[in-house]
Coordinates of C-alpha atoms in Angstrom, one line a residue:
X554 CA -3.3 21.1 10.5
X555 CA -3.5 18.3 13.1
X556 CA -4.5 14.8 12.3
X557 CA -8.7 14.0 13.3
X558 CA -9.4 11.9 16.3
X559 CA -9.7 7.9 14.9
X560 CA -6.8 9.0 12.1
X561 CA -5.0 9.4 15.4
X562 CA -6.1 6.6 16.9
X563 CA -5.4 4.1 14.0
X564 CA -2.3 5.5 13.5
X565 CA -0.8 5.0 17.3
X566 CA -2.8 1.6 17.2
X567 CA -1.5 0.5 13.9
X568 CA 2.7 2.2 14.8
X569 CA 3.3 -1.1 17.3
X570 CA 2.3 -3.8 14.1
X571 CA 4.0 -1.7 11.2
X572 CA 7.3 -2.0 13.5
X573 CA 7.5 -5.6 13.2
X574 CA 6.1 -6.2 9.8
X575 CA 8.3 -3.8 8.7
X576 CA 10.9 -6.3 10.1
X577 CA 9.8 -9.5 7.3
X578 CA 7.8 -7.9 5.2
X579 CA 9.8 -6.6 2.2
X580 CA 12.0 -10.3 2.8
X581 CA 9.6 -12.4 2.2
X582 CA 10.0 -12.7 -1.8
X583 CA 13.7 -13.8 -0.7
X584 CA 12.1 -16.2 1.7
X585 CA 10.2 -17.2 -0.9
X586 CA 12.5 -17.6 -3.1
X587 CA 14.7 -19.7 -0.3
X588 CA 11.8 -22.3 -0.1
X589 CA 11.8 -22.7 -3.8
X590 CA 9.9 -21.0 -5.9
X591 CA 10.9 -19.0 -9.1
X592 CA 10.5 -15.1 -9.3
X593 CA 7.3 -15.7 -12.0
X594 CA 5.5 -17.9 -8.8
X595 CA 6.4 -15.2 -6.6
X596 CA 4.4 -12.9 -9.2
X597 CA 1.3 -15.2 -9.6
X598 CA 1.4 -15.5 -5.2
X599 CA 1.7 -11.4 -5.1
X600 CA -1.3 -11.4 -8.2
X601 CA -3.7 -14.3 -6.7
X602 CA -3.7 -12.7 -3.2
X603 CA -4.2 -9.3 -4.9
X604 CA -6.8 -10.4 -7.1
X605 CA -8.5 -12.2 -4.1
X606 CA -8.7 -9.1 -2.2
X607 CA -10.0 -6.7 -5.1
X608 CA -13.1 -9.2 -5.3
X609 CA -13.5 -9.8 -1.5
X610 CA -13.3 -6.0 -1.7
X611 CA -16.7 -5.4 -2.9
X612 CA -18.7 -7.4 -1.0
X613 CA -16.0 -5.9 2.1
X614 CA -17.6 -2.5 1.1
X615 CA -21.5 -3.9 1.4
X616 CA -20.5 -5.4 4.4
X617 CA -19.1 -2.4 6.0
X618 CA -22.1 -0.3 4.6
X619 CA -24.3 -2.8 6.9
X620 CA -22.4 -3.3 10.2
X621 CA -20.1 -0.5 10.0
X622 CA -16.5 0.0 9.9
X623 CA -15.9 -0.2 13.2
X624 CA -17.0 -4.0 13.3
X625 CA -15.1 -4.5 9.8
X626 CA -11.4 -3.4 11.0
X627 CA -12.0 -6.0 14.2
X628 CA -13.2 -9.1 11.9
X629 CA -10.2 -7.8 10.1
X630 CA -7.8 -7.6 12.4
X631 CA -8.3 -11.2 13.8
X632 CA -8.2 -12.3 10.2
X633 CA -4.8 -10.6 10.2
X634 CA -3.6 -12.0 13.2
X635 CA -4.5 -15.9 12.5
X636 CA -2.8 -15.8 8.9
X637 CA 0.0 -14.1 10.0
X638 CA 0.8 -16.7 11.9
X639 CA 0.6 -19.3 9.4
X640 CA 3.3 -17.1 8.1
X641 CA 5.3 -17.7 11.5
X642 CA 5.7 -21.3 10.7
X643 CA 8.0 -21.1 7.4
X644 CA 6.0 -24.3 6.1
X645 CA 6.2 -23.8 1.7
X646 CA 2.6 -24.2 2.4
X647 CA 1.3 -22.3 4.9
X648 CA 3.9 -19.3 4.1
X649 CA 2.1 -18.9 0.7
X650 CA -1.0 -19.5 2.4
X651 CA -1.3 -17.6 4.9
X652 CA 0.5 -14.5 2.6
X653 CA -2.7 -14.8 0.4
X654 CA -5.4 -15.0 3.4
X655 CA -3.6 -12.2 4.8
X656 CA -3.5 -9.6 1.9
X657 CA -6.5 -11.3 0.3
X658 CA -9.0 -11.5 3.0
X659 CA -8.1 -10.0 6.6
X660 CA -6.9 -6.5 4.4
X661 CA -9.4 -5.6 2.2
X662 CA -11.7 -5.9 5.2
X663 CA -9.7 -3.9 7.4
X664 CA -8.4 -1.5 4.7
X665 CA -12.0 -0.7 3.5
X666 CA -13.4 -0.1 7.1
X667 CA -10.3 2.3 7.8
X668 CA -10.2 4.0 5.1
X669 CA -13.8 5.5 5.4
X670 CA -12.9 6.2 8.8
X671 CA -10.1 8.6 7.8
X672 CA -11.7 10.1 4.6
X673 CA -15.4 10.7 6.4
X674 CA -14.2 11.7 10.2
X675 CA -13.5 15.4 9.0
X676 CA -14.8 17.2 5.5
X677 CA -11.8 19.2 3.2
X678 CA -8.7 17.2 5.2
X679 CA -8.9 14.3 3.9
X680 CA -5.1 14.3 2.0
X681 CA -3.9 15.5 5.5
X682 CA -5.9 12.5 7.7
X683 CA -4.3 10.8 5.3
X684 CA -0.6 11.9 5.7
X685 CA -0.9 11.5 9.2
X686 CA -1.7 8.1 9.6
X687 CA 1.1 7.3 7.1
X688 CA 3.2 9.6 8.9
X689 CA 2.3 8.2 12.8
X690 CA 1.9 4.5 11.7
X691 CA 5.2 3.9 9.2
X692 CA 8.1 6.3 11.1
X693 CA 8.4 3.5 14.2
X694 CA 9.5 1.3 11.2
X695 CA 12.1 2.8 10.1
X696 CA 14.8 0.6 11.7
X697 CA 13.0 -2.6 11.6
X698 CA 14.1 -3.7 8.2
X699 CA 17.1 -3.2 9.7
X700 CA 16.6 -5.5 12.8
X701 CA 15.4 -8.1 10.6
X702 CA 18.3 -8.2 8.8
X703 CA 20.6 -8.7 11.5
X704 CA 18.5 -11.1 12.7
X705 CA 18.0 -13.1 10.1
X706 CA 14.6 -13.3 9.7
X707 CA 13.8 -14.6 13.1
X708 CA 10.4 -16.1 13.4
X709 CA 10.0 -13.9 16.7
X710 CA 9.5 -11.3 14.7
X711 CA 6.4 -12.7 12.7
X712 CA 4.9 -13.8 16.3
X713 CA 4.6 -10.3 17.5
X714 CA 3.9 -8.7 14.4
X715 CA 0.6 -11.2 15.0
X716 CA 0.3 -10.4 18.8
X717 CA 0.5 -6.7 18.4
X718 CA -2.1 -6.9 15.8
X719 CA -4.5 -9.0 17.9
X720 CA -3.5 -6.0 20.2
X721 CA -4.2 -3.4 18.0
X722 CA -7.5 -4.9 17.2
X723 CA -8.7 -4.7 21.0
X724 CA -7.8 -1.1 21.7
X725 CA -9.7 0.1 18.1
X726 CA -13.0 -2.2 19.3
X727 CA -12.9 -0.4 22.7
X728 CA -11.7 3.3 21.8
X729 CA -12.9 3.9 18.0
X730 CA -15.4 6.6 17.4
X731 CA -17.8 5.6 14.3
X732 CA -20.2 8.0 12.6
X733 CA -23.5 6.9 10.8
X734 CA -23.0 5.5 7.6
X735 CA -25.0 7.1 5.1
X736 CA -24.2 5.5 1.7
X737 CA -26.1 2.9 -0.5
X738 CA -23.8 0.7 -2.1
X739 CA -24.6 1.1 -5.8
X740 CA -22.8 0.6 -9.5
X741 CA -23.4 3.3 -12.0
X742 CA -21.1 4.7 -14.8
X743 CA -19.4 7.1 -13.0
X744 CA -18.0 4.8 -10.2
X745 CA -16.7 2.4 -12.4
X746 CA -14.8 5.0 -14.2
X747 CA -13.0 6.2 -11.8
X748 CA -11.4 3.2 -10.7
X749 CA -10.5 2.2 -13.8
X750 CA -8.8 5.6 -14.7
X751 CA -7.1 5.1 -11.5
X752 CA -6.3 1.6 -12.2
X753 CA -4.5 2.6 -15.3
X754 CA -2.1 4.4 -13.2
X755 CA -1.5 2.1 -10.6
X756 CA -1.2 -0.9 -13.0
X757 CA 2.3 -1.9 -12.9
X758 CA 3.2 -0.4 -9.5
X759 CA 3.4 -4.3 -8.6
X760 CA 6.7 -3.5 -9.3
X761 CA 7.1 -2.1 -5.6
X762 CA 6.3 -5.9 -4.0
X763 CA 8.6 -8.1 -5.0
X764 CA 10.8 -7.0 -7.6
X765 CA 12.9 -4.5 -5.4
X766 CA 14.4 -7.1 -3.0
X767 CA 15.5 -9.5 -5.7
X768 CA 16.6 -6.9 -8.3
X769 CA 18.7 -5.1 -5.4
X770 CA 20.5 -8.6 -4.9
X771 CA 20.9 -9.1 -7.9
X772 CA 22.1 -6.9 -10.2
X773 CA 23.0 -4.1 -7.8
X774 CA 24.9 -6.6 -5.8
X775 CA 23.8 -5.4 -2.2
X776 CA 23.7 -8.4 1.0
X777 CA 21.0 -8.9 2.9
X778 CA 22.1 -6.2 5.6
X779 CA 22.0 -3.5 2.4
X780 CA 18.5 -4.5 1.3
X781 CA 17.4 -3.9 5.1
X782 CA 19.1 -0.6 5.0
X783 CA 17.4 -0.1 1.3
X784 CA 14.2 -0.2 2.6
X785 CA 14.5 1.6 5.8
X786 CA 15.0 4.1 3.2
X787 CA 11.9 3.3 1.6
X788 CA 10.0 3.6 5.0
X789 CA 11.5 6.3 5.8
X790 CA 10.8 8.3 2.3
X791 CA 7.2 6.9 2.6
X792 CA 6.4 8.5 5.8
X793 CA 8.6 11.2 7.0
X794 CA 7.1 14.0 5.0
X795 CA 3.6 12.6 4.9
X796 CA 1.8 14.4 6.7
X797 CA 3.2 17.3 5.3
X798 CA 2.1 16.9 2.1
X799 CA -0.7 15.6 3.1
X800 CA -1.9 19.5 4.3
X801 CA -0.3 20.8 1.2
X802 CA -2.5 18.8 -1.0
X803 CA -5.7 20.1 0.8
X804 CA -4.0 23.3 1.1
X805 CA -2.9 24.1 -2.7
X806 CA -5.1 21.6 -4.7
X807 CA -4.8 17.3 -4.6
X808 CA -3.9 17.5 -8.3
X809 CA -1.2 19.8 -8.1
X810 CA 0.8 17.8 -5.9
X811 CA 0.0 14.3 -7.6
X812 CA 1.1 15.7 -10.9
X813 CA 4.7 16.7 -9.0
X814 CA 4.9 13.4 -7.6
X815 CA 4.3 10.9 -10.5
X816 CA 6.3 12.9 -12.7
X817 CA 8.9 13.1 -9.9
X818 CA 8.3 9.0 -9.0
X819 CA 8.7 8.1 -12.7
X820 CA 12.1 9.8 -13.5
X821 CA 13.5 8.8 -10.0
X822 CA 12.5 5.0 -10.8
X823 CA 14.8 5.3 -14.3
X824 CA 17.5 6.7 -12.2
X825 CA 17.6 4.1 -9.6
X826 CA 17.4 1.4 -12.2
X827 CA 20.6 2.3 -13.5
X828 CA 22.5 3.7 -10.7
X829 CA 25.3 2.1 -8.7
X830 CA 26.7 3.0 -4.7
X831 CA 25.4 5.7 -3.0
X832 CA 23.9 7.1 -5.9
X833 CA 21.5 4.0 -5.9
X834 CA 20.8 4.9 -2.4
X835 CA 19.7 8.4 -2.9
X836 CA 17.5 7.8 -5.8
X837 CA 16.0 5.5 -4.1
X838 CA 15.3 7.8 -1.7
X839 CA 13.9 10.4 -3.7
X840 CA 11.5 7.9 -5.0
X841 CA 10.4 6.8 -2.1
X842 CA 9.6 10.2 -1.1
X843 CA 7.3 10.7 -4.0
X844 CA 5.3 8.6 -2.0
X845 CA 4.8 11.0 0.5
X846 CA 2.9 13.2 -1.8
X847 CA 1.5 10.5 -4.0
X848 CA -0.6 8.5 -1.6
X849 CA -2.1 11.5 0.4
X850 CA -3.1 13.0 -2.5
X851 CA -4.3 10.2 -4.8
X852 CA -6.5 9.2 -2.3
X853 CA -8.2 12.2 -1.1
X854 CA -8.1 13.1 -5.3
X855 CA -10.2 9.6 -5.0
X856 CA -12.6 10.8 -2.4
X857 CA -13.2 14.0 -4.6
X858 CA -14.0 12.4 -7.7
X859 CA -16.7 10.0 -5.6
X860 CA -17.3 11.8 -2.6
X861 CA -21.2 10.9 -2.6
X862 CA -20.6 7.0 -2.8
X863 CA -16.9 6.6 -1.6
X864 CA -17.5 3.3 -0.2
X865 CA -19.0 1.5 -3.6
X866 CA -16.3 3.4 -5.8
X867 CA -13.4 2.6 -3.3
X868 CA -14.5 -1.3 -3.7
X869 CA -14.8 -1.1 -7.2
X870 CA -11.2 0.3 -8.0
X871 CA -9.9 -2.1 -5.5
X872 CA -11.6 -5.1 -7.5
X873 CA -10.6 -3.6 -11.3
X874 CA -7.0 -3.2 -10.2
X875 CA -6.6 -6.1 -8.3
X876 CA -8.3 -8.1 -11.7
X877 CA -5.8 -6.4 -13.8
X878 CA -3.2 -6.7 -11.1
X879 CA -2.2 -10.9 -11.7
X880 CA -1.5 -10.4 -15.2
X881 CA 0.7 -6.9 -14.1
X882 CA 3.1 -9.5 -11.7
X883 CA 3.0 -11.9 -14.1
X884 CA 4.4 -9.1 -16.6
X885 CA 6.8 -7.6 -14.1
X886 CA 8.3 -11.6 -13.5
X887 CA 8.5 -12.0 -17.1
X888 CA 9.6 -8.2 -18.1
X889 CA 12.7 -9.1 -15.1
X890 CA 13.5 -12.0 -17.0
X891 CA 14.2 -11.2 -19.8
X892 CA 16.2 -7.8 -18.8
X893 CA 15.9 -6.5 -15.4
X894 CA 15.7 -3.2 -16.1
X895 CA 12.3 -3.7 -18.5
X896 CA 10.1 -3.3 -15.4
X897 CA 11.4 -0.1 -14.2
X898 CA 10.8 1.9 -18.2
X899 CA 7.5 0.3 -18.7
X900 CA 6.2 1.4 -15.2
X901 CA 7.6 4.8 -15.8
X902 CA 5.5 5.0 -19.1
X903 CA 2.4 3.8 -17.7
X904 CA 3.0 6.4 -14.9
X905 CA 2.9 8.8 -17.1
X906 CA 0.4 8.2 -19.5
X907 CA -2.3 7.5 -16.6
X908 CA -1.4 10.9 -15.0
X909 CA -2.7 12.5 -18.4
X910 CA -6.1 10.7 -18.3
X911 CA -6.4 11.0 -14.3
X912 CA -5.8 14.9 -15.6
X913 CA -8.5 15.3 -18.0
X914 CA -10.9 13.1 -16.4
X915 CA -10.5 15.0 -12.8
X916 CA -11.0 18.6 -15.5
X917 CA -13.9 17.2 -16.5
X918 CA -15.2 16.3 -12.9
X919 CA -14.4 19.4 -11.1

């Protein structure tokens, strides 16, 4: 099943960007930690800009409900593009500064306004829309990691990634296709619910943003060059199946394949924890590739639980797990401190009991 037109376009659009993100991205905790700060201030920069975005996230989804998401992903994307180059000058102030405006204002906006483009463009493929955009945008990234190792970290890099977003931004204000919005934002019970039982899942994924990087330096031992490599494997795992499992979800059921891929994510995650080599490698493969059926079905299982008021539920779970989010990085820092494999059994726990209350609540739904 073949991607919908604007999941094509934002995927092609966003392929040029991810490529050189890709490139600094996962460093910056260890450029973080090179200016100075200690792992728990990396936690509280990853929670405040995640907490800033969950609550710019609602009033993202009333703004999108009034001027549409077409105008949301350009404000967005020029957001995006300014920040990321405050990132481009390496100052200890406007590195952490422009981090936070970027995932905290200029994303929510833009993620918001994209993702009711996907999920609305085309009823019943919505896990698939999905899987292709992960699948279109993330595989040109592959090797960046990669090139950014090599090269250090060269600021070049930033300057496109900024360029190619300004970029990006143009082409999706001139070729975007943008139905009718027909939702009034609005709070009841049932929208609030949701997030929060998805919330519970999601709560220590923080996990993923800085604690990789520093833990694979650390205690597995691997150079700069090895991380790179690490998390081309991560994009690769991410996106290479996507789309595959993206029509599989719509194909055999969204829960089916979520169940499969947290229980397969959470015993993975162990594995790589305490693995050493190349077996470190390919678990950390295989976890990554849970991704590829995690994310395309989670979200589409999203859309089904709220499909009358996506919008207002999407903004809500954004602003309930970003909340919870700052105490969960704060946790991680601390959890890594004190032994750095803590992280890695409490997330797999949490994975686990959330799947069982996603479970009964989607029974209860559907």
């Amino acid at each position: 099943m073949l991607p919908s037109r604007n999941t094509l376009i934002l995927g092609l659009t966003s392929a040029m960007p991810t490529f050189f993100s890709a490139s600094w991205m996962f460093f910056l905790p260890i450029i973080f930690k090179q200016i100075g700060y200690s792992i728990i201030t990396i936690g509280i920069f990853y929670g405040t800009s995640t907490v800033l975005s969950s609550i710019l996230s609602v009033f993202a989804g009333r703004l999108v409900l009034k001027i549409g998401p077409k105008r949301g992903i350009i404000i967005g994307g020029v957001i995006r593009s300014i920040s990321i180059l405050m990132i481009y000058t390496f100052s200890p102030i406007l590195v952490p500064s422009g981090f936070i405006i970027d995932l905290g204002i200029g994303y929510p906006l833009s993620n918001v306004s994209r993702q009711y483009l996907i999920m609305k463009d085309e009823e019943n493929k919505q896990a698939t829309n999905v899987g292709w955009f992960m699948t279109i945008a993330g595989l040109p990234a592959i090797f960046s990691p990669i090139l950014g190792a090599l090269t250090e970290i060269n600021k070049i890099l930033i300057l496109l990634t900024a360029i190619t977003t300004l970029i990006a931004t143009v082409v999706r204000a001139l070729i975007l296709t943008e139905r009718k919005v027909n939702e009034t934002f609005s709070i009841n019970f049932s929208t609030i619910f949701s997030p929060i039982i998805f919330t519970l899942f999601s709560l220590l994924v923080t996990i993923n943003s800085f604690i990789i990087p520093i833990f694979s330096q650390q205690v597995i031992g691997l150079t700069l060059s090895e991380v790179g490599i690490l998390y081309s494997i991560r994009i690769l795992g991410e996106n290479l199946l996507a789309f595959y499992f993206g029509h599989l979800s719509d194909r055999l059921g969204v829960m089916k394949i979520f169940t499969i891929a947290v229980i397969t994510e959470s015993v993975s995650m162990l594995l790589f924890s305490i693995s050493h080599g190349i077996l470190s490698i390919l678990t950390f493969l295989l976890w990554s590739l849970t991704a590829s059926m995690t994310i395309p079905s989670s979200q589409a299982l999203f859309y089904q639980m709220n499909k009358n008021n996506y919008i207002s539920a999407y903004s809500l779970f954004l602003l309930v797990s970003g909340i919870l989010s700052l105490p969960a990085n704060f946790l991680v820092g601390l959890l890594f401190n004190i032994n750095s494999y803590l992280p890695f059994i409490v997330q797999s726990i949490g994975n686990l009991i959330g799947l069982v209350i996603i479970i009964s609540k989607f029974n209860n739904r559907c």
